[in-house]
């Protein structure tokens, strides 16, 4: 990173930690809602240790790191929220993402070294869809929190993308659609980003949906390189979701 980029990232990381600390004030109420949403969805019991989750992988980034993209998943799941982890995309979806880039060396991307991994909100739920249950059954304070985290993450992600001059890789778009839980995030990102074409939108890594979509697109467009195909898929879904 350049000196400017390193200072910008360092400030973002510091602000993010401060925000997590501020948002964690609501952990007690959030935890009860997260437990109820999991029970409502018949999720087997698991211990909720961090209702609001910081990504410790950010602390491993240094001024010598070569950042090539910003990956934005949905929100921290069961493995991500554990105190021994507190890292984003380390479950099955993350392993699939890591494997995709490892098996497609043309992209020259080490998923764990060359990507900053963020979420649309740092608020935990076992399944992203459970955020709707939490939103519906919570107090005005928690609803405001869910909104605030999305708006803050979207704006800061856009600013970080501009400063580092690297694309945003939005993984998972079903909840970005009209009526989805992440429409606030989408609208703020759209308003904050300087170049909308630096935002590439893809299906989620989970259940191999991303790889299946990529494979099908390559089969239908055999004359494209993998790099060209990835950009075209990302722009195609971006225009579908952002109404361009």
PDB file of C-alpha atoms in Angstrom:
ATOM      1  CA  UNK A   1       0.000   0.000   0.000  1.00  0.00           C
ATOM      2  CA  UNK A   2       1.023   3.582  -0.477  1.00  0.00           C
ATOM      3  CA  UNK A   3       1.412   5.707   2.639  1.00  0.00           C
ATOM      4  CA  UNK A   4      -1.960   7.333   1.932  1.00  0.00           C
ATOM      5  CA  UNK A   5      -3.678   3.965   1.478  1.00  0.00           C
ATOM      6  CA  UNK A   6      -2.137   2.502   4.620  1.00  0.00           C
ATOM      7  CA  UNK A   7      -3.178   5.498   6.711  1.00  0.00           C
ATOM      8  CA  UNK A   8      -6.680   5.357   5.245  1.00  0.00           C
ATOM      9  CA  UNK A   9      -7.037   1.644   5.983  1.00  0.00           C
ATOM     10  CA  UNK A  10      -5.596   2.055   9.492  1.00  0.00           C
ATOM     11  CA  UNK A  11      -8.113   4.789  10.250  1.00  0.00           C
ATOM     12  CA  UNK A  12     -10.942   2.624   8.916  1.00  0.00           C
ATOM     13  CA  UNK A  13      -9.847  -0.316  11.067  1.00  0.00           C
ATOM     14  CA  UNK A  14      -9.619   1.864  14.175  1.00  0.00           C
ATOM     15  CA  UNK A  15     -13.059   3.384  13.522  1.00  0.00           C
ATOM     16  CA  UNK A  16     -14.529  -0.062  12.890  1.00  0.00           C
ATOM     17  CA  UNK A  17     -13.247  -1.350  16.245  1.00  0.00           C
ATOM     18  CA  UNK A  18     -14.706   1.701  17.962  1.00  0.00           C
ATOM     19  CA  UNK A  19     -18.062   1.153  16.268  1.00  0.00           C
ATOM     20  CA  UNK A  20     -18.128  -2.528  17.258  1.00  0.00           C
ATOM     21  CA  UNK A  21     -17.507  -1.494  20.854  1.00  0.00           C
ATOM     22  CA  UNK A  22     -20.307   1.067  20.663  1.00  0.00           C
ATOM     23  CA  UNK A  23     -22.760  -1.308  18.983  1.00  0.00           C
ATOM     24  CA  UNK A  24     -21.946  -4.100  21.447  1.00  0.00           C
ATOM     25  CA  UNK A  25     -23.742  -2.135  24.164  1.00  0.00           C
ATOM     26  CA  UNK A  26     -26.893  -3.754  22.735  1.00  0.00           C
ATOM     27  CA  UNK A  27     -25.463  -7.292  22.985  1.00  0.00           C
ATOM     28  CA  UNK A  28     -27.750  -8.485  25.770  1.00  0.00           C
ATOM     29  CA  UNK A  29     -30.967  -7.681  23.898  1.00  0.00           C
ATOM     30  CA  UNK A  30     -29.475  -8.828  20.606  1.00  0.00           C
ATOM     31  CA  UNK A  31     -28.445 -12.186  22.041  1.00  0.00           C
ATOM     32  CA  UNK A  32     -31.980 -12.921  23.221  1.00  0.00           C
ATOM     33  CA  UNK A  33     -33.344 -12.075  19.778  1.00  0.00           C
ATOM     34  CA  UNK A  34     -30.670 -14.157  18.058  1.00  0.00           C
ATOM     35  CA  UNK A  35     -31.508 -17.137  20.264  1.00  0.00           C
ATOM     36  CA  UNK A  36     -35.232 -16.731  19.582  1.00  0.00           C
ATOM     37  CA  UNK A  37     -34.660 -16.440  15.816  1.00  0.00           C
ATOM     38  CA  UNK A  38     -32.550 -19.612  15.821  1.00  0.00           C
ATOM     39  CA  UNK A  39     -35.186 -21.456  17.864  1.00  0.00           C
ATOM     40  CA  UNK A  40     -37.906 -20.202  15.525  1.00  0.00           C
ATOM     41  CA  UNK A  41     -35.903 -21.543  12.586  1.00  0.00           C
ATOM     42  CA  UNK A  42     -35.288 -24.865  14.380  1.00  0.00           C
ATOM     43  CA  UNK A  43     -31.514 -24.339  14.417  1.00  0.00           C
ATOM     44  CA  UNK A  44     -29.812 -26.799  16.826  1.00  0.00           C
ATOM     45  CA  UNK A  45     -28.612 -25.039  19.974  1.00  0.00           C
ATOM     46  CA  UNK A  46     -25.249 -23.282  19.789  1.00  0.00           C
ATOM     47  CA  UNK A  47     -23.594 -20.787  22.111  1.00  0.00           C
ATOM     48  CA  UNK A  48     -23.790 -17.157  21.053  1.00  0.00           C
ATOM     49  CA  UNK A  49     -20.603 -15.513  22.276  1.00  0.00           C
ATOM     50  CA  UNK A  50     -20.453 -12.303  20.226  1.00  0.00           C
ATOM     51  CA  UNK A  51     -23.758 -10.830  19.013  1.00  0.00           C
ATOM     52  CA  UNK A  52     -21.794  -8.103  17.191  1.00  0.00           C
ATOM     53  CA  UNK A  53     -18.623  -9.338  15.485  1.00  0.00           C
ATOM     54  CA  UNK A  54     -15.392  -7.598  14.529  1.00  0.00           C
ATOM     55  CA  UNK A  55     -13.209  -9.266  11.886  1.00  0.00           C
ATOM     56  CA  UNK A  56      -9.851 -10.020  13.509  1.00  0.00           C
ATOM     57  CA  UNK A  57      -8.364 -10.806  10.093  1.00  0.00           C
ATOM     58  CA  UNK A  58      -8.183  -7.044   9.574  1.00  0.00           C
ATOM     59  CA  UNK A  59      -5.509  -6.929  12.269  1.00  0.00           C
ATOM     60  CA  UNK A  60      -3.292  -9.173  10.139  1.00  0.00           C
ATOM     61  CA  UNK A  61      -3.146  -6.621   7.304  1.00  0.00           C
ATOM     62  CA  UNK A  62       0.012  -4.529   7.183  1.00  0.00           C
ATOM     63  CA  UNK A  63       1.351  -1.707   5.033  1.00  0.00           C
ATOM     64  CA  UNK A  64       3.100  -4.370   2.958  1.00  0.00           C
ATOM     65  CA  UNK A  65      -0.128  -6.224   2.172  1.00  0.00           C
ATOM     66  CA  UNK A  66      -1.202  -6.267  -1.472  1.00  0.00           C
ATOM     67  CA  UNK A  67      -4.962  -5.750  -1.425  1.00  0.00           C
ATOM     68  CA  UNK A  68      -6.668  -6.564  -4.723  1.00  0.00           C
ATOM     69  CA  UNK A  69     -10.342  -6.646  -3.780  1.00  0.00           C
ATOM     70  CA  UNK A  70     -12.839  -6.040  -0.997  1.00  0.00           C
ATOM     71  CA  UNK A  71     -15.177  -8.972  -0.446  1.00  0.00           C
ATOM     72  CA  UNK A  72     -18.513  -8.211   1.213  1.00  0.00           C
ATOM     73  CA  UNK A  73     -20.544 -11.153   2.456  1.00  0.00           C
ATOM     74  CA  UNK A  74     -23.828 -10.915   4.373  1.00  0.00           C
ATOM     75  CA  UNK A  75     -23.301 -11.132   8.140  1.00  0.00           C
ATOM     76  CA  UNK A  76     -21.351 -13.257  10.653  1.00  0.00           C
ATOM     77  CA  UNK A  77     -22.601 -16.800  11.111  1.00  0.00           C
ATOM     78  CA  UNK A  78     -22.185 -19.409  13.831  1.00  0.00           C
ATOM     79  CA  UNK A  79     -18.445 -20.013  13.373  1.00  0.00           C
ATOM     80  CA  UNK A  80     -17.601 -16.375  12.766  1.00  0.00           C
ATOM     81  CA  UNK A  81     -19.072 -15.166  16.067  1.00  0.00           C
ATOM     82  CA  UNK A  82     -17.158 -17.568  18.306  1.00  0.00           C
ATOM     83  CA  UNK A  83     -14.619 -15.799  20.538  1.00  0.00           C
ATOM     84  CA  UNK A  84     -11.855 -18.139  19.389  1.00  0.00           C
ATOM     85  CA  UNK A  85     -12.502 -17.044  15.800  1.00  0.00           C
ATOM     86  CA  UNK A  86     -14.157 -13.653  15.264  1.00  0.00           C
ATOM     87  CA  UNK A  87     -13.266 -13.734  11.596  1.00  0.00           C
ATOM     88  CA  UNK A  88     -15.523 -13.380   8.570  1.00  0.00           C
ATOM     89  CA  UNK A  89     -16.108 -16.086   5.939  1.00  0.00           C
ATOM     90  CA  UNK A  90     -14.313 -18.887   7.740  1.00  0.00           C
ATOM     91  CA  UNK A  91     -17.130 -21.443   7.496  1.00  0.00           C
ATOM     92  CA  UNK A  92     -18.047 -23.605   4.516  1.00  0.00           C
ATOM     93  CA  UNK A  93     -18.823 -20.598   2.314  1.00  0.00           C
ATOM     94  CA  UNK A  94     -15.404 -19.126   3.048  1.00  0.00           C
ATOM     95  CA  UNK A  95     -13.674 -22.402   2.268  1.00  0.00           C
ATOM     96  CA  UNK A  96     -15.466 -22.531  -1.085  1.00  0.00           C
ATOM     97  CA  UNK A  97     -14.377 -18.960  -1.851  1.00  0.00           C
ATOM     98  CA  UNK A  98     -10.812 -19.743  -0.866  1.00  0.00           C
ATOM     99  CA  UNK A  99     -10.841 -22.860  -3.041  1.00  0.00           C
ATOM    100  CA  UNK A 100     -12.210 -20.995  -6.063  1.00  0.00           C
ATOM    101  CA  UNK A 101      -9.312 -18.557  -6.148  1.00  0.00           C
ATOM    102  CA  UNK A 102      -6.773 -21.247  -5.281  1.00  0.00           C
ATOM    103  CA  UNK A 103      -7.997 -23.404  -8.181  1.00  0.00           C
ATOM    104  CA  UNK A 104      -8.151 -20.501 -10.635  1.00  0.00           C
ATOM    105  CA  UNK A 105      -4.645 -19.118 -10.466  1.00  0.00           C
ATOM    106  CA  UNK A 106      -5.334 -16.784 -13.410  1.00  0.00           C
ATOM    107  CA  UNK A 107      -6.788 -14.286 -10.956  1.00  0.00           C
ATOM    108  CA  UNK A 108      -3.530 -14.199  -8.961  1.00  0.00           C
ATOM    109  CA  UNK A 109      -5.493 -13.750  -5.746  1.00  0.00           C
ATOM    110  CA  UNK A 110      -4.857 -15.385  -2.397  1.00  0.00           C
ATOM    111  CA  UNK A 111      -8.259 -15.060  -0.753  1.00  0.00           C
ATOM    112  CA  UNK A 112      -6.763 -14.792   2.733  1.00  0.00           C
ATOM    113  CA  UNK A 113      -3.949 -12.380   1.859  1.00  0.00           C
ATOM    114  CA  UNK A 114      -5.145 -10.206  -1.034  1.00  0.00           C
ATOM    115  CA  UNK A 115      -8.727  -9.539   0.040  1.00  0.00           C
ATOM    116  CA  UNK A 116     -10.266  -7.405   2.755  1.00  0.00           C
ATOM    117  CA  UNK A 117     -13.324  -9.290   3.964  1.00  0.00           C
ATOM    118  CA  UNK A 118     -16.253  -7.301   5.317  1.00  0.00           C
ATOM    119  CA  UNK A 119     -19.981  -7.834   5.818  1.00  0.00           C
ATOM    120  CA  UNK A 120     -23.121  -5.862   5.130  1.00  0.00           C
ATOM    121  CA  UNK A 121     -23.680  -5.803   8.887  1.00  0.00           C
ATOM    122  CA  UNK A 122     -21.550  -7.130  11.761  1.00  0.00           C
ATOM    123  CA  UNK A 123     -24.671  -8.336  13.595  1.00  0.00           C
ATOM    124  CA  UNK A 124     -24.710 -12.111  13.927  1.00  0.00           C
ATOM    125  CA  UNK A 125     -27.392 -14.621  12.972  1.00  0.00           C
ATOM    126  CA  UNK A 126     -27.133 -18.324  12.190  1.00  0.00           C
ATOM    127  CA  UNK A 127     -28.841 -17.659   8.848  1.00  0.00           C
ATOM    128  CA  UNK A 128     -28.961 -14.266   7.188  1.00  0.00           C
ATOM    129  CA  UNK A 129     -32.727 -14.532   6.742  1.00  0.00           C
ATOM    130  CA  UNK A 130     -33.089 -14.547  10.539  1.00  0.00           C
ATOM    131  CA  UNK A 131     -32.215 -10.857  10.584  1.00  0.00           C
ATOM    132  CA  UNK A 132     -35.775 -10.269   9.396  1.00  0.00           C
ATOM    133  CA  UNK A 133     -37.121 -12.037  12.484  1.00  0.00           C
ATOM    134  CA  UNK A 134     -34.808  -9.988  14.685  1.00  0.00           C
ATOM    135  CA  UNK A 135     -35.864  -6.755  12.991  1.00  0.00           C
ATOM    136  CA  UNK A 136     -39.566  -7.559  13.249  1.00  0.00           C
ATOM    137  CA  UNK A 137     -39.495  -8.628  16.898  1.00  0.00           C
ATOM    138  CA  UNK A 138     -37.067  -6.091  18.320  1.00  0.00           C
ATOM    139  CA  UNK A 139     -37.269  -2.679  19.944  1.00  0.00           C
ATOM    140  CA  UNK A 140     -36.861   0.564  18.031  1.00  0.00           C
ATOM    141  CA  UNK A 141     -33.282   0.727  19.355  1.00  0.00           C
ATOM    142  CA  UNK A 142     -32.352  -2.604  17.783  1.00  0.00           C
ATOM    143  CA  UNK A 143     -34.086  -1.753  14.517  1.00  0.00           C
ATOM    144  CA  UNK A 144     -32.165   1.512  14.419  1.00  0.00           C
ATOM    145  CA  UNK A 145     -28.989  -0.430  15.149  1.00  0.00           C
ATOM    146  CA  UNK A 146     -29.593  -2.801  12.240  1.00  0.00           C
ATOM    147  CA  UNK A 147     -30.130   0.196   9.978  1.00  0.00           C
ATOM    148  CA  UNK A 148     -27.133   2.125  11.299  1.00  0.00           C
ATOM    149  CA  UNK A 149     -24.717  -0.782  10.865  1.00  0.00           C
ATOM    150  CA  UNK A 150     -25.742  -1.272   7.230  1.00  0.00           C
ATOM    151  CA  UNK A 151     -25.438   2.401   6.358  1.00  0.00           C
ATOM    152  CA  UNK A 152     -22.060   2.726   8.096  1.00  0.00           C
ATOM    153  CA  UNK A 153     -20.637  -0.437   6.516  1.00  0.00           C
ATOM    154  CA  UNK A 154     -21.800   0.549   3.032  1.00  0.00           C
ATOM    155  CA  UNK A 155     -20.352   4.056   3.205  1.00  0.00           C
ATOM    156  CA  UNK A 156     -17.045   2.961   4.697  1.00  0.00           C
ATOM    157  CA  UNK A 157     -16.731   0.096   2.200  1.00  0.00           C
ATOM    158  CA  UNK A 158     -17.269   2.522  -0.682  1.00  0.00           C
ATOM    159  CA  UNK A 159     -14.694   4.941   0.747  1.00  0.00           C
ATOM    160  CA  UNK A 160     -12.199   2.118   1.275  1.00  0.00           C
ATOM    161  CA  UNK A 161     -12.678   0.882  -2.289  1.00  0.00           C
ATOM    162  CA  UNK A 162     -12.041   4.372  -3.645  1.00  0.00           C
ATOM    163  CA  UNK A 163      -8.958   4.892  -1.472  1.00  0.00           C
ATOM    164  CA  UNK A 164      -7.383   1.497  -2.228  1.00  0.00           C
ATOM    165  CA  UNK A 165      -8.449   1.592  -5.881  1.00  0.00           C
ATOM    166  CA  UNK A 166      -9.801  -1.952  -5.795  1.00  0.00           C
ATOM    167  CA  UNK A 167     -13.216  -3.417  -6.679  1.00  0.00           C
ATOM    168  CA  UNK A 168     -15.950  -4.438  -4.285  1.00  0.00           C
ATOM    169  CA  UNK A 169     -16.955  -8.086  -4.629  1.00  0.00           C
ATOM    170  CA  UNK A 170     -20.533  -8.295  -3.280  1.00  0.00           C
ATOM    171  CA  UNK A 171     -21.187 -11.955  -2.507  1.00  0.00           C
ATOM    172  CA  UNK A 172     -24.837 -12.768  -1.932  1.00  0.00           C
ATOM    173  CA  UNK A 173     -27.518 -10.604  -3.485  1.00  0.00           C
ATOM    174  CA  UNK A 174     -30.908 -12.119  -2.631  1.00  0.00           C
ATOM    175  CA  UNK A 175     -31.394  -9.793   0.349  1.00  0.00           C
ATOM    176  CA  UNK A 176     -30.264  -6.781  -1.713  1.00  0.00           C
ATOM    177  CA  UNK A 177     -33.413  -7.038  -3.816  1.00  0.00           C
ATOM    178  CA  UNK A 178     -36.507  -4.946  -3.184  1.00  0.00           C
ATOM    179  CA  UNK A 179     -37.934  -5.850   0.209  1.00  0.00           C
ATOM    180  CA  UNK A 180     -34.714  -7.553   1.294  1.00  0.00           C
ATOM    181  CA  UNK A 181     -33.061  -6.933   4.643  1.00  0.00           C
ATOM    182  CA  UNK A 182     -30.055  -5.273   2.971  1.00  0.00           C
ATOM    183  CA  UNK A 183     -31.800  -2.688   0.784  1.00  0.00           C
ATOM    184  CA  UNK A 184     -30.483   0.104   3.025  1.00  0.00           C
ATOM    185  CA  UNK A 185     -26.959  -1.181   2.463  1.00  0.00           C
ATOM    186  CA  UNK A 186     -27.495  -1.271  -1.289  1.00  0.00           C
ATOM    187  CA  UNK A 187     -28.883   2.250  -1.453  1.00  0.00           C
ATOM    188  CA  UNK A 188     -26.090   3.715   0.662  1.00  0.00           C
ATOM    189  CA  UNK A 189     -23.420   1.903  -1.352  1.00  0.00           C
ATOM    190  CA  UNK A 190     -24.960   3.162  -4.581  1.00  0.00           C
ATOM    191  CA  UNK A 191     -24.966   6.733  -3.270  1.00  0.00           C
ATOM    192  CA  UNK A 192     -21.447   6.591  -1.795  1.00  0.00           C
ATOM    193  CA  UNK A 193     -19.377   4.824  -4.448  1.00  0.00           C
ATOM    194  CA  UNK A 194     -17.667   7.061  -7.000  1.00  0.00           C
ATOM    195  CA  UNK A 195     -17.631   4.456  -9.770  1.00  0.00           C
ATOM    196  CA  UNK A 196     -20.563   2.024  -9.691  1.00  0.00           C
ATOM    197  CA  UNK A 197     -18.749  -0.340 -12.056  1.00  0.00           C
ATOM    198  CA  UNK A 198     -16.206  -1.003  -9.329  1.00  0.00           C
ATOM    199  CA  UNK A 199     -19.047  -2.862  -7.577  1.00  0.00           C
ATOM    200  CA  UNK A 200     -19.333  -6.444  -8.842  1.00  0.00           C
ATOM    201  CA  UNK A 201     -22.288  -8.509  -7.609  1.00  0.00           C
ATOM    202  CA  UNK A 202     -22.314 -12.305  -7.393  1.00  0.00           C
ATOM    203  CA  UNK A 203     -24.290 -15.164  -5.993  1.00  0.00           C
ATOM    204  CA  UNK A 204     -23.165 -16.296  -2.561  1.00  0.00           C
ATOM    205  CA  UNK A 205     -20.310 -18.761  -2.135  1.00  0.00           C
ATOM    206  CA  UNK A 206     -22.501 -21.049   0.002  1.00  0.00           C
ATOM    207  CA  UNK A 207     -23.982 -24.166  -1.584  1.00  0.00           C
ATOM    208  CA  UNK A 208     -21.500 -23.590  -4.434  1.00  0.00           C
ATOM    209  CA  UNK A 209     -23.919 -21.093  -6.004  1.00  0.00           C
ATOM    210  CA  UNK A 210     -21.131 -18.712  -6.996  1.00  0.00           C
ATOM    211  CA  UNK A 211     -19.072 -21.425  -8.707  1.00  0.00           C
ATOM    212  CA  UNK A 212     -22.097 -22.912 -10.491  1.00  0.00           C
ATOM    213  CA  UNK A 213     -23.075 -19.488 -11.819  1.00  0.00           C
ATOM    214  CA  UNK A 214     -19.503 -18.876 -12.981  1.00  0.00           C
ATOM    215  CA  UNK A 215     -19.223 -22.312 -14.633  1.00  0.00           C
ATOM    216  CA  UNK A 216     -22.520 -21.895 -16.499  1.00  0.00           C
ATOM    217  CA  UNK A 217     -21.538 -18.447 -17.727  1.00  0.00           C
ATOM    218  CA  UNK A 218     -18.180 -19.754 -18.981  1.00  0.00           C
ATOM    219  CA  UNK A 219     -19.913 -22.576 -20.860  1.00  0.00           C
ATOM    220  CA  UNK A 220     -22.241 -20.101 -22.550  1.00  0.00           C
ATOM    221  CA  UNK A 221     -19.396 -17.704 -23.347  1.00  0.00           C
ATOM    222  CA  UNK A 222     -16.429 -19.907 -24.290  1.00  0.00           C
ATOM    223  CA  UNK A 223     -14.528 -17.101 -26.010  1.00  0.00           C
ATOM    224  CA  UNK A 224     -14.115 -15.125 -22.817  1.00  0.00           C
ATOM    225  CA  UNK A 225     -11.165 -15.477 -20.480  1.00  0.00           C
ATOM    226  CA  UNK A 226     -11.957 -16.282 -16.856  1.00  0.00           C
ATOM    227  CA  UNK A 227     -11.065 -12.730 -15.858  1.00  0.00           C
ATOM    228  CA  UNK A 228     -13.404 -11.274 -18.495  1.00  0.00           C
ATOM    229  CA  UNK A 229     -16.194 -13.668 -17.522  1.00  0.00           C
ATOM    230  CA  UNK A 230     -15.940 -12.799 -13.837  1.00  0.00           C
ATOM    231  CA  UNK A 231     -16.228  -9.069 -14.530  1.00  0.00           C
ATOM    232  CA  UNK A 232     -19.145  -9.553 -16.923  1.00  0.00           C
ATOM    233  CA  UNK A 233     -21.044 -11.713 -14.435  1.00  0.00           C
ATOM    234  CA  UNK A 234     -20.437  -9.172 -11.686  1.00  0.00           C
ATOM    235  CA  UNK A 235     -21.635  -6.272 -13.829  1.00  0.00           C
ATOM    236  CA  UNK A 236     -24.649  -8.227 -15.077  1.00  0.00           C
ATOM    237  CA  UNK A 237     -25.856  -8.954 -11.542  1.00  0.00           C
ATOM    238  CA  UNK A 238     -24.962  -5.420 -10.477  1.00  0.00           C
ATOM    239  CA  UNK A 239     -27.289  -3.948 -13.061  1.00  0.00           C
ATOM    240  CA  UNK A 240     -30.031  -6.391 -12.041  1.00  0.00           C
ATOM    241  CA  UNK A 241     -29.743  -5.451  -8.378  1.00  0.00           C
ATOM    242  CA  UNK A 242     -28.896  -1.747  -8.567  1.00  0.00           C
ATOM    243  CA  UNK A 243     -31.434  -1.044 -11.345  1.00  0.00           C
ATOM    244  CA  UNK A 244     -28.933   0.379 -13.826  1.00  0.00           C
TER     245      UNK A 244
END
